[in-house]
């Protein structure tokens, strides 16, 4: 019968899965979005989960639990139903909760973006577990062979039938790290022929026909091909051949017609491979080389759209939109070589002027046409969510040939301020197996980002470019990125016709703008000396028809020591004449109008004082810079050899020391002078009361606590995770005044009788104080 012993963690091409050793029951296959594959007795098409009995004896499932919530393993319990040896059982995850009739139905449904699926024995032991993955409509996910360890999106779904009865390939080795040469074998599930390529092109009948095992060894002295293609007017050849990986693309064919999906493999072989990249996650991009490097169609080269008379702003890499999105494949590896993601994506270049650098930023789009419509993996440790529609592999743009880390440092320093910033982590990228240097894996700001981060409906999120609604010579919707900019149009109409020195007028503006977000944002941009702002690199968002507009913080490559540390950004953006194209009147209008209000001026100078004493303090900033620098240190030598920028390790370290550390040490004194000069006051930051109401509790035991949705329209839910506890809570405004208090239970709701704005929610649970920043919005 059924036997459960110690749990073990196995790695597969599809990611992590957890199961008991020596068990004979498996979650074998599942479908998250069933449009027309398998109908139930009502002729509906619900999600489904298939179990497989790999043993030699029947298994009675009575008392077994099936769930999509690991904290509730017996969310749905099986009746007395038996699976025969080497047989299958399909359960519809429909929410219909049926245990009799022609089919079994759970009391839960599965999200198309992916949820965990767990099978639990009556003894409460986990029998099998799949981590969340995202799979396209009518595509199933499961084991390449019934009960096997290799997981993947299946070419053809096979509910109630063997997964090996349909076209597909079983490989002898998964993608990942190998310290010795291997012989890679491929076995077609049926009688088809297998064709494969090793250069990133899609397999067809002109590719290699697999007839015997492929010997793969370390690619020493292997000449680079793609790395020696010119990608910019400033491109220079790499300093010698780089470390490369093997890439395999394979598919089955019958009578010249492809009968399976295309399989993607990246194999890293070296004696020291387990330590070579031990500080980095790895990204492997596989795509037809013409998608990136063909002069007519390639998005990574100068190509036919390059104009020698305009070398900075012309080239194929400046082309945008779906017509310039190319099909690719994204594989994501842990520092130990485990394949964590195996995902079809669309590839586009990303950014502004930085597109003409030899190394580009790439935007990766998840779409159903490429396989999965969502990337489902916790890519960023500082984020609780794991669903992404797109991510960016970012090179450092304006800081590409100097520090590499400026923008990432800026985001980390400001991550707790009252605006949104983008999570990031360094990764090493390979394109078709060739080393492509360090990049910054980064979130992408759009309505999906807002919806995931704050648990909001994405269709009600509005995102605009700064100045949207303030340019009468352009269409009214100019600058609208998502949703509507009507709130911005109304805001600017009011600003142009009212003097904010009148307190009532300033109060009206606060019904449009999240003032704390605006204050924090302008303090940060001014302190960090951003040359490429405020006219550009400036976006805001709100929720619904009357939510407060908040800022998003991004692209500080033009900040810090890019300009002299003494540069007076404040003086430029308060002068109608401005200092540059970035400080034209339309770009500085909002801040200049707000400064008409004495209350806003005092709030701004007080907040800058407190930030310089806390978040922007030299000790804190230098500590963050040095920590980020350390993350890059072990990869910088190879990166320099690949791109010849920065010019040397010494120059890289000097740039960080001078342009970041040195800047942070000297900047505050200049800000004091600028504020003194601009406002005619004796400005002394030490005279301001900057005591914090509370700080975020970092204890691991409290990490599971959730307060949602955030932003909230007036209702707030508490989830204390594994702690079935009660708590006293107090809500403070940002002046430190308590505005609401009470008692709350686990998984209960409170109603917030508050105006729109930012608040600190502090609650005492299990004798520990926890603080969360919450946002109250109007709808």
XYZ file of C-alpha atoms in Angstrom:
779
model
C 0.000 0.000 0.000
C 0.946 3.616 0.485
C 4.222 4.451 2.213
C 5.510 7.904 3.201
C 8.987 8.608 4.467
C 11.205 11.675 4.684
C 10.314 14.596 2.412
C 12.851 15.526 -0.228
C 13.255 18.472 -2.575
C 13.909 17.715 -6.229
C 14.842 20.124 -9.005
C 13.410 19.841 -12.479
C 13.250 21.839 -15.672
C 9.916 23.227 -14.563
C 11.034 24.312 -11.129
C 10.658 23.020 -7.599
C 8.431 20.176 -6.620
C 8.152 18.506 -3.275
C 7.082 14.966 -2.554
C 7.537 12.101 -0.155
C 10.064 9.432 -1.006
C 8.852 5.977 -2.049
C 5.270 7.078 -2.576
C 3.316 5.697 -5.511
C 0.870 8.585 -5.923
C 1.703 11.592 -8.105
C 0.114 14.796 -9.278
C 0.841 13.952 -12.890
C -0.690 16.765 -14.940
C -2.925 19.800 -14.525
C -4.541 22.539 -16.617
C -5.056 26.070 -15.279
C -7.135 27.474 -18.136
C -9.350 24.892 -19.845
C -11.148 26.476 -22.774
C -12.020 23.451 -24.894
C -9.763 20.554 -23.886
C -11.941 18.565 -21.458
C -15.625 19.079 -20.625
C -17.335 18.037 -17.404
C -20.831 16.557 -17.053
C -22.371 20.041 -17.337
C -20.527 20.653 -20.589
C -18.435 23.271 -18.786
C -14.668 23.452 -19.127
C -13.203 23.845 -15.613
C -9.559 23.563 -14.592
C -8.469 20.010 -13.843
C -5.848 18.020 -11.937
C -4.765 14.499 -12.852
C -3.387 11.989 -10.330
C -1.354 8.908 -11.285
C -0.773 5.688 -9.341
C 2.696 4.455 -10.272
C 2.592 1.519 -7.847
C 1.620 -2.095 -8.184
C -1.343 -1.942 -5.780
C -4.562 0.079 -5.836
C -4.792 3.160 -3.586
C -7.983 4.204 -1.799
C -8.006 8.017 -1.674
C -10.522 8.327 1.149
C -9.347 11.082 3.477
C -6.653 12.464 1.171
C -6.639 16.261 0.798
C -6.227 18.380 -2.316
C -5.610 22.120 -2.079
C -4.282 25.271 -3.689
C -3.544 26.714 -0.229
C -0.610 25.153 1.633
C -1.993 26.443 4.930
C -5.224 24.472 4.364
C -4.019 21.042 3.141
C -7.490 19.470 3.454
C -9.335 22.230 1.655
C -11.081 19.523 -0.341
C -11.157 15.888 0.802
C -11.478 12.846 -1.449
C -14.335 10.394 -0.995
C -13.759 6.635 -1.013
C -12.463 6.348 -4.564
C -9.699 4.001 -5.705
C -6.974 4.426 -8.325
C -5.838 1.167 -9.880
C -2.112 0.494 -10.481
C -0.678 2.502 -13.400
C -4.003 4.308 -13.768
C -5.132 7.932 -13.727
C -7.825 9.996 -12.033
C -8.940 13.459 -13.158
C -10.465 15.864 -10.640
C -12.074 19.069 -11.895
C -10.985 22.161 -9.929
C -14.316 23.819 -10.614
C -15.552 25.053 -7.243
C -18.646 22.840 -7.643
C -17.649 20.564 -4.717
C -19.002 17.221 -5.906
C -17.949 13.817 -4.575
C -20.440 11.703 -6.488
C -21.541 11.578 -10.078
C -19.487 10.919 -13.165
C -16.651 13.284 -12.105
C -15.106 14.578 -8.902
C -15.116 18.366 -8.402
C -13.132 20.332 -5.805
C -14.541 23.250 -3.844
C -11.814 25.556 -5.211
C -10.683 26.818 -8.573
C -7.175 27.440 -9.889
C -5.943 30.840 -11.041
C -4.692 31.008 -14.596
C -1.637 32.917 -13.341
C -0.729 29.844 -11.286
C -1.242 28.479 -7.810
C 0.432 25.832 -5.704
C -1.185 22.367 -5.908
C -0.702 19.974 -3.016
C -1.809 16.398 -2.351
C -1.827 15.397 1.327
C -2.262 11.957 2.912
C -4.757 11.384 5.750
C -1.730 11.310 8.072
C -1.083 14.985 7.113
C 2.109 14.064 5.240
C 2.635 15.897 1.941
C 2.437 13.333 -0.858
C 3.128 15.638 -3.799
C 3.418 19.357 -4.396
C 3.772 21.647 -7.406
C 4.898 25.228 -6.887
C 2.876 27.878 -8.749
C 3.554 28.076 -12.488
C 1.790 30.001 -15.221
C 0.527 28.031 -18.209
C -1.316 29.207 -21.301
C -4.939 28.366 -22.126
C -5.487 24.698 -23.091
C -1.870 23.866 -22.316
C -1.307 21.425 -19.483
C 1.692 21.177 -17.186
C 3.091 18.071 -15.597
C 5.541 15.232 -15.781
C 7.210 14.472 -19.100
C 6.929 10.787 -18.216
C 4.221 9.473 -15.923
C 5.448 9.811 -12.360
C 8.822 11.141 -13.558
C 10.879 13.976 -12.099
C 11.108 16.098 -15.253
C 8.400 18.791 -15.302
C 7.311 20.894 -18.249
C 4.470 22.425 -20.196
C 3.187 19.511 -22.251
C 2.882 19.709 -26.018
C -0.456 17.892 -25.973
C -2.564 17.434 -22.864
C -3.532 13.878 -21.948
C -6.132 13.803 -19.160
C -6.815 10.230 -18.026
C -4.054 8.966 -20.330
C -0.290 8.566 -20.293
C 1.800 11.696 -20.847
C 4.190 9.599 -22.954
C 1.442 8.692 -25.427
C 1.703 12.076 -27.164
C 4.466 13.724 -29.149
C 7.356 14.977 -27.077
C 10.979 14.434 -26.096
C 12.529 13.012 -22.949
C 16.073 14.224 -22.247
C 18.783 12.445 -20.313
C 19.963 15.663 -18.641
C 18.122 18.809 -17.524
C 19.372 22.327 -18.121
C 21.865 23.405 -15.497
C 25.437 23.018 -14.210
C 27.821 20.118 -14.907
C 31.406 19.806 -13.736
C 32.287 17.090 -16.275
C 31.436 16.360 -19.923
C 28.102 14.675 -20.535
C 26.456 12.658 -23.294
C 23.047 14.140 -23.971
C 20.445 11.714 -25.244
C 16.972 12.539 -26.545
C 14.126 10.059 -26.791
C 10.937 10.758 -28.708
C 7.806 9.622 -26.886
C 6.494 8.071 -30.098
C 8.140 7.181 -33.400
C 8.924 10.687 -34.657
C 12.349 11.898 -35.693
C 14.134 14.515 -33.579
C 15.861 17.502 -35.174
C 17.911 19.943 -33.125
C 20.064 23.073 -33.395
C 22.914 24.484 -31.312
C 22.911 28.138 -32.447
C 19.537 29.395 -31.237
C 17.690 28.895 -34.518
C 14.460 26.922 -34.519
C 14.862 23.291 -35.587
C 13.559 22.251 -38.988
C 14.543 19.584 -41.514
C 17.747 21.518 -42.270
C 18.849 21.118 -38.641
C 20.796 18.205 -37.138
C 18.954 14.874 -37.135
C 19.439 13.230 -33.750
C 20.796 9.722 -34.247
C 23.289 9.239 -31.422
C 24.125 10.843 -28.083
C 25.586 14.364 -28.244
C 28.924 14.759 -26.506
C 29.039 18.048 -24.611
C 32.142 19.345 -22.835
C 33.498 22.656 -21.585
C 33.648 25.201 -24.409
C 37.271 26.230 -23.925
C 38.811 28.184 -26.812
C 35.385 28.266 -28.408
C 35.197 31.319 -30.673
C 32.484 33.858 -29.911
C 30.148 34.634 -32.794
C 27.415 36.982 -31.568
C 29.751 38.814 -29.190
C 31.807 39.946 -32.169
C 28.885 41.602 -33.943
C 28.816 45.416 -33.840
C 25.879 46.605 -31.717
C 26.596 50.345 -31.489
C 28.717 53.127 -33.003
C 30.774 52.926 -29.772
C 31.108 49.128 -29.819
C 34.517 47.511 -29.348
C 35.436 43.850 -29.579
C 35.570 41.792 -26.363
C 38.955 41.199 -24.763
C 39.329 37.552 -25.767
C 36.768 34.757 -25.937
C 34.241 34.588 -23.118
C 32.812 31.683 -21.140
C 30.027 30.054 -23.155
C 27.275 27.524 -22.528
C 25.722 24.899 -24.786
C 22.250 25.676 -26.106
C 19.993 23.049 -27.651
C 16.651 23.604 -29.345
C 14.908 20.370 -30.364
C 11.544 19.155 -31.668
C 9.952 16.050 -33.153
C 8.945 15.778 -36.802
C 6.806 13.404 -38.871
C 6.769 13.573 -42.675
C 8.518 16.949 -42.512
C 5.948 18.485 -40.149
C 6.843 19.498 -36.604
C 4.736 17.478 -34.162
C 5.933 18.785 -30.790
C 6.725 22.051 -29.147
C 10.314 23.301 -29.328
C 12.344 22.246 -26.290
C 15.053 24.562 -24.929
C 18.200 23.493 -23.084
C 21.081 25.486 -21.636
C 23.981 23.371 -20.372
C 26.865 24.985 -18.427
C 29.991 22.813 -18.196
C 33.180 23.671 -16.290
C 35.142 22.149 -13.445
C 34.514 25.248 -11.348
C 30.949 25.855 -12.518
C 29.510 25.433 -9.014
C 31.569 28.380 -7.738
C 32.030 30.466 -10.896
C 28.650 32.202 -10.597
C 27.922 31.550 -6.931
C 26.874 35.163 -6.248
C 24.467 35.549 -9.163
C 21.289 34.197 -10.624
C 21.791 33.442 -14.313
C 19.560 34.281 -17.273
C 19.745 32.426 -20.560
C 18.003 34.017 -23.554
C 17.500 31.752 -26.543
C 16.273 33.223 -29.815
C 16.906 33.034 -33.534
C 20.027 35.215 -34.028
C 18.264 37.130 -36.807
C 15.778 38.409 -34.228
C 18.571 40.395 -32.619
C 21.347 40.792 -35.162
C 19.978 40.766 -38.730
C 20.441 44.223 -40.331
C 16.818 44.298 -41.504
C 14.982 42.751 -38.570
C 17.424 42.639 -35.660
C 16.520 44.766 -32.657
C 20.046 44.787 -31.159
C 22.031 46.310 -34.056
C 22.354 49.589 -35.924
C 20.887 47.980 -39.036
C 18.942 49.626 -41.822
C 17.498 52.292 -39.549
C 20.864 53.726 -38.550
C 21.547 57.257 -39.788
C 25.230 58.328 -39.648
C 24.068 61.936 -39.479
C 22.215 61.103 -36.241
C 24.375 58.432 -34.595
C 23.072 58.941 -31.059
C 19.352 58.519 -31.698
C 19.081 56.244 -34.738
C 19.331 52.510 -35.312
C 17.122 49.420 -35.294
C 17.388 49.376 -31.497
C 15.336 52.585 -31.303
C 12.331 50.982 -33.019
C 9.389 50.329 -30.710
C 6.040 48.540 -30.534
C 4.762 45.053 -31.336
C 6.256 45.183 -34.829
C 9.675 45.217 -33.142
C 8.972 42.517 -30.585
C 10.811 39.273 -31.253
C 10.130 35.731 -30.088
C 12.534 34.432 -27.472
C 12.886 32.049 -24.562
C 13.827 32.996 -20.998
C 15.519 30.565 -18.622
C 16.292 31.607 -15.058
C 18.824 29.708 -12.937
C 19.727 29.814 -9.265
C 23.396 30.459 -8.318
C 23.618 26.680 -7.802
C 22.468 25.983 -11.365
C 18.884 24.920 -10.687
C 16.486 25.883 -13.474
C 13.808 27.992 -11.788
C 11.956 29.344 -14.841
C 11.618 28.060 -18.391
C 9.457 30.590 -20.201
C 8.611 31.755 -23.704
C 8.759 35.556 -23.971
C 8.666 38.435 -26.394
C 11.858 40.506 -26.570
C 12.108 44.265 -27.075
C 14.840 46.797 -26.468
C 14.159 49.080 -23.506
C 15.055 52.580 -22.406
C 15.968 55.874 -24.028
C 19.374 57.065 -25.115
C 20.955 53.968 -23.581
C 19.676 51.917 -26.531
C 22.689 53.065 -28.527
C 25.141 51.578 -26.025
C 26.818 48.327 -27.079
C 25.026 46.451 -24.277
C 21.257 46.983 -24.369
C 18.428 46.757 -21.895
C 15.867 44.153 -22.908
C 12.201 44.019 -21.970
C 10.738 40.513 -21.591
C 6.999 40.093 -22.228
C 4.975 37.092 -21.064
C 2.152 36.415 -23.518
C -0.081 33.411 -24.142
C 1.148 33.263 -27.719
C 4.625 32.471 -26.394
C 3.345 29.854 -23.949
C 2.400 31.466 -20.613
C 0.644 34.777 -20.106
C 2.336 35.410 -16.745
C 5.772 34.926 -15.234
C 5.056 33.181 -11.961
C 8.074 33.155 -9.667
C 9.256 35.247 -6.663
C 11.992 37.051 -8.581
C 12.550 39.760 -5.966
C 12.994 38.955 -2.302
C 11.657 42.350 -1.200
C 8.310 41.653 -2.897
C 5.565 39.424 -1.519
C 3.961 38.900 -4.930
C 5.272 36.610 -7.644
C 3.179 37.352 -10.760
C 4.753 39.485 -13.501
C 3.548 40.363 -16.996
C 6.937 41.659 -17.984
C 10.380 42.275 -16.530
C 13.444 44.180 -17.691
C 17.051 43.073 -18.087
C 18.543 46.504 -17.604
C 21.993 47.761 -18.399
C 22.856 50.880 -16.483
C 22.115 53.390 -19.244
C 23.776 56.732 -18.443
C 25.894 55.033 -15.775
C 26.821 52.077 -18.010
C 30.484 53.031 -18.434
C 31.010 54.211 -14.843
C 29.470 52.782 -11.655
C 26.810 50.374 -13.088
C 24.928 50.491 -9.777
C 23.672 54.067 -9.393
C 20.009 53.488 -10.195
C 19.773 50.350 -8.088
C 21.334 52.141 -5.108
C 18.857 54.999 -5.500
C 15.883 52.640 -5.396
C 17.182 50.810 -2.310
C 17.842 54.041 -0.424
C 14.332 55.311 -1.168
C 12.361 52.057 -0.995
C 10.493 53.080 2.197
C 9.528 56.573 1.050
C 6.019 57.590 0.021
C 6.411 56.780 -3.666
C 6.803 53.604 -5.663
C 10.235 52.334 -6.669
C 11.248 49.247 -8.617
C 12.759 46.106 -7.143
C 15.927 44.787 -8.770
C 18.742 42.294 -8.467
C 21.973 41.710 -10.425
C 22.027 38.774 -12.838
C 24.461 37.404 -15.415
C 22.990 37.023 -18.882
C 23.784 34.644 -21.730
C 22.367 35.057 -25.233
C 22.298 31.820 -27.223
C 24.938 30.505 -24.853
C 27.347 33.442 -25.193
C 28.261 35.450 -22.106
C 26.528 38.854 -22.231
C 27.656 40.422 -18.981
C 25.931 41.648 -15.847
C 22.460 43.138 -16.041
C 19.946 44.340 -13.501
C 16.766 42.235 -13.434
C 14.148 44.863 -12.747
C 10.407 45.261 -12.308
C 8.575 47.167 -15.034
C 6.244 49.959 -13.997
C 2.788 49.712 -15.532
C -0.784 49.006 -14.414
C 0.097 45.348 -13.834
C 2.807 46.427 -11.387
C 0.367 48.603 -9.457
C -2.327 45.919 -9.463
C -0.010 43.206 -8.151
C 1.753 45.358 -5.579
C -1.394 46.851 -4.064
C -3.970 44.138 -4.841
C -6.016 46.410 -7.111
C -7.997 45.898 -10.294
C -5.605 46.759 -13.114
C -8.382 48.167 -15.314
C -8.934 50.968 -12.777
C -5.297 52.038 -12.602
C -4.371 55.300 -14.345
C -0.776 56.158 -15.236
C 0.330 59.423 -16.806
C 3.493 61.180 -17.822
C 4.236 64.314 -15.797
C 2.728 67.356 -17.568
C -0.147 65.303 -18.962
C -3.070 67.721 -19.068
C -0.800 70.770 -19.036
C 0.092 71.060 -22.717
C -2.749 72.861 -24.534
C -1.083 72.516 -27.943
C -1.235 68.711 -27.712
C -4.275 66.384 -27.640
C -5.917 66.238 -24.185
C -4.921 62.593 -23.675
C -1.247 63.217 -24.456
C 0.882 61.495 -21.854
C -1.743 58.958 -20.849
C -0.015 55.593 -20.475
C -2.848 53.626 -18.881
C -6.465 54.480 -18.141
C -7.448 58.137 -18.059
C -5.681 61.420 -17.305
C -8.901 63.316 -16.558
C -7.793 63.895 -12.978
C -4.633 65.544 -14.238
C -6.526 67.731 -16.673
C -8.767 68.891 -13.830
C -5.754 69.449 -11.560
C -3.949 71.705 -14.027
C -7.113 73.599 -14.864
C -7.382 74.419 -11.162
C -3.692 75.270 -10.771
C -3.754 77.717 -13.679
C -6.688 79.630 -12.224
C -5.973 79.636 -8.482
C -3.318 81.012 -6.147
C -2.241 78.334 -3.695
C -1.219 80.928 -1.137
C -4.905 80.702 -0.208
C -5.138 77.758 2.244
C -8.502 76.689 0.844
C -7.039 76.435 -2.652
C -4.128 74.375 -1.339
C -6.607 72.129 0.451
C -8.397 71.581 -2.864
C -5.119 70.529 -4.495
C -4.758 67.905 -1.770
C -7.923 66.273 -3.130
C -5.955 65.645 -6.360
C -2.435 64.894 -5.141
C -0.960 62.604 -2.534
C 1.066 65.442 -1.036
C 3.374 63.190 0.974
C 4.256 61.258 -2.174
C 4.931 64.516 -4.027
C 7.074 65.906 -1.184
C 9.148 62.732 -0.778
C 9.607 62.432 -4.525
C 10.814 66.003 -5.062
C 13.092 65.743 -2.036
C 14.697 62.600 -3.463
C 15.092 63.906 -7.009
C 16.556 67.192 -5.770
C 18.881 65.590 -3.232
C 20.187 63.046 -5.752
C 20.826 65.799 -8.275
C 18.982 64.295 -11.249
C 19.993 65.968 -14.500
C 17.371 64.039 -16.541
C 14.332 65.373 -14.662
C 11.676 66.759 -14.026
C 10.415 67.213 -17.580
C 11.160 63.564 -18.422
C 11.596 60.364 -16.416
C 8.597 61.468 -14.375
C 5.362 59.479 -14.051
C 2.398 59.427 -11.681
C -0.450 56.983 -11.025
C -3.779 56.869 -9.263
C -6.682 54.487 -8.824
C -10.266 54.950 -9.964
C -11.886 58.209 -10.920
C -10.807 60.306 -7.949
C -7.804 58.606 -6.355
C -4.848 60.700 -5.294
C -1.977 60.912 -7.784
C 1.266 59.350 -6.546
C 4.789 59.427 -7.968
C 6.967 56.553 -9.156
C 10.759 56.775 -8.768
C 12.931 55.458 -11.599
C 15.979 56.153 -13.783
C 18.456 58.010 -11.577
C 21.359 57.344 -13.966
C 21.560 61.100 -14.535
C 21.823 61.802 -10.838
C 24.419 61.752 -8.080
C 27.821 62.868 -9.385
C 26.705 63.122 -13.010
C 26.581 66.858 -12.331
C 28.818 68.650 -9.799
C 27.821 67.808 -6.233
C 27.130 71.502 -5.661
C 24.652 71.750 -8.549
C 21.497 73.603 -7.506
C 18.601 71.547 -8.860
C 16.211 73.377 -6.534
C 17.188 76.710 -8.030
C 16.623 75.431 -11.549
C 13.150 74.031 -10.963
C 11.950 77.101 -9.085
C 13.065 79.509 -11.825
C 10.529 80.034 -14.608
C 13.407 80.368 -17.081
C 14.934 77.071 -15.907
C 18.481 75.913 -16.563
C 18.049 73.319 -19.333
C 15.510 71.548 -21.508
C 14.613 69.474 -18.447
C 13.635 72.587 -16.486
C 11.440 74.242 -19.079
C 8.410 75.995 -17.614
C 5.961 73.154 -18.307
C 8.150 70.667 -16.448
C 8.548 72.784 -13.309
C 5.072 74.317 -13.189
C 3.603 71.869 -10.660
C 6.337 72.316 -8.056
C 6.434 76.075 -8.478
C 2.668 76.278 -7.945
C 2.834 74.104 -4.839
C 5.495 76.376 -3.388
C 2.962 79.204 -3.437
C 1.509 77.508 -0.360
C 3.385 78.338 2.875
C 2.168 75.018 4.286
C 3.696 73.092 1.387
C 6.978 75.026 1.601
C 7.308 74.229 5.299
C 6.399 70.612 4.725
C 8.985 70.327 1.965
C 11.894 71.868 3.910
C 10.993 69.925 7.065
C 10.833 66.649 5.178
C 14.154 67.316 3.439
C 15.718 67.959 6.844
C 14.427 64.668 8.223
C 15.469 62.706 5.131
C 18.993 64.123 5.271
C 19.211 63.065 8.918
C 17.782 59.595 8.285
C 17.308 57.950 4.860
C 19.803 60.246 3.067
C 22.323 60.324 5.904
C 25.858 59.656 4.703
C 26.351 56.630 6.949
C 23.210 54.917 5.652
C 23.748 55.817 1.997
C 27.386 54.708 1.992
C 26.439 51.424 3.666
C 23.857 50.695 0.955
C 26.240 51.657 -1.859
C 28.974 49.416 -0.482
C 26.530 46.509 -0.091
C 25.310 46.831 -3.684
C 28.883 47.196 -4.952
C 29.786 43.963 -3.165
C 26.996 42.158 -5.025
C 28.674 43.065 -8.319
C 32.320 42.637 -7.339
C 32.759 38.969 -8.220
C 31.315 39.518 -11.685
C 32.967 42.790 -12.658
C 36.159 41.321 -14.154
C 34.324 39.166 -16.719
C 31.923 42.027 -17.462
C 34.781 44.423 -18.234
C 36.454 41.876 -20.509
C 33.177 41.477 -22.414
C 32.260 45.150 -22.883
C 35.452 47.137 -22.165
C 33.273 49.462 -20.049
C 34.043 50.591 -17.415
C 37.621 50.752 -18.638
C 39.146 48.986 -15.598
C 38.293 47.701 -12.155
C 40.227 50.616 -10.644
C 38.150 53.081 -12.634
C 34.941 51.309 -11.600
C 35.886 51.450 -7.943
C 36.998 55.074 -8.271
C 33.719 56.042 -9.936
C 31.753 54.505 -7.070
C 34.006 56.189 -4.526
C 33.874 59.626 -6.166
C 30.439 59.776 -7.816
C 28.451 57.898 -5.157
C 30.233 57.780 -1.796
C 31.889 61.178 -2.217
C 28.636 62.689 -3.463
C 26.679 61.338 -0.489
C 29.202 62.774 1.939
C 29.108 66.287 0.516
C 25.586 66.722 -0.849
C 23.714 67.620 2.356
C 25.760 70.759 2.998
C 24.957 72.038 -0.480
C 21.249 71.302 -0.024
C 21.325 73.397 3.149
C 22.833 76.290 1.154
C 20.309 75.890 -1.680
C 17.275 75.925 0.633
C 18.699 78.858 2.614
C 19.180 80.801 -0.613
C 15.879 79.865 -2.225
C 13.592 80.481 0.743
C 15.576 83.121 2.599
C 15.643 81.195 5.859
C 18.367 80.124 8.263
C 18.003 76.451 7.386
C 19.328 74.030 9.997
C 18.106 70.412 9.622
C 19.006 69.650 13.240
C 16.289 71.983 14.477
C 13.457 69.857 13.029
C 11.653 67.151 15.017
C 12.284 63.969 13.054
C 11.429 61.281 15.577
C 9.803 58.360 13.798
C 6.445 57.069 14.975
C 7.523 53.471 14.446
C 9.761 51.343 12.261
C 9.083 48.269 10.165
C 9.447 45.027 12.111
C 11.859 42.745 10.308
C 11.452 39.658 12.485
C 11.092 36.542 10.367
C 8.176 35.356 12.502
C 6.160 38.378 11.387
C 7.058 38.241 7.697
C 3.839 36.433 6.771
C 1.540 39.156 8.143
C -0.569 40.759 5.423
C -2.645 43.936 5.500
C -4.607 44.333 2.276
C -5.734 45.768 -0.066
C -3.179 48.547 -0.056
C -4.092 51.167 -1.307
C -7.526 50.784 0.268
C -10.749 52.600 -0.479
C -11.785 52.324 3.172
C -11.774 48.643 4.131
C -8.669 46.853 5.397
C -8.221 43.115 5.996
C -5.735 41.572 8.431
C -4.117 38.181 7.873
C -1.685 37.125 10.604
C -0.492 34.033 8.753
C 0.168 31.116 11.081
C -0.517 33.284 14.150
C -4.213 32.908 14.963
C -4.051 35.984 17.171
C -5.725 39.259 17.949
C -4.055 42.658 18.023
C -4.622 46.218 19.102
C -4.029 48.701 16.303
C -3.484 52.426 15.947
C -3.448 54.455 12.739
C -1.186 57.526 12.696
C -1.085 60.291 10.145
C 2.337 61.422 8.966
C 2.386 64.169 11.571
C 2.394 61.472 14.235
C -1.217 62.013 15.377
C -3.311 58.953 16.213
C -6.433 59.138 14.021
C -8.024 55.723 14.601
C -7.537 52.806 17.003
C -9.168 49.545 17.996
C -8.910 45.767 18.206
C -8.636 43.395 15.238
C -8.759 39.617 14.883
C -6.969 37.300 12.461
C -8.634 37.377 9.013
C -11.077 40.130 9.916
C -11.840 43.553 8.451
C -11.785 47.090 9.757
C -13.395 50.149 8.204
C -11.108 53.164 7.882
C -12.869 56.435 8.641
C -10.029 58.412 7.094
C -9.433 60.952 4.381
C -7.334 59.983 1.377
C -3.636 59.957 2.134
C -0.729 57.970 3.586
C -0.833 56.635 7.125
C 1.208 54.435 9.419
C -0.686 51.457 10.782
C 0.857 50.176 14.006
C -0.365 47.070 15.790
C 0.781 45.018 18.748
C 0.731 41.266 18.223
C 2.304 38.644 20.459
C 4.074 41.427 22.372
C 5.755 42.671 19.185
C 5.064 45.964 17.435
C 4.553 45.914 13.681
C 4.165 48.953 11.431
C 2.840 49.066 7.894
C 2.554 52.047 5.577
C -0.997 52.145 4.198
C -2.570 54.277 1.502
C -6.203 55.373 1.589
C -7.671 56.351 -1.781
C -10.934 57.746 -3.080
C -12.685 55.872 -5.836
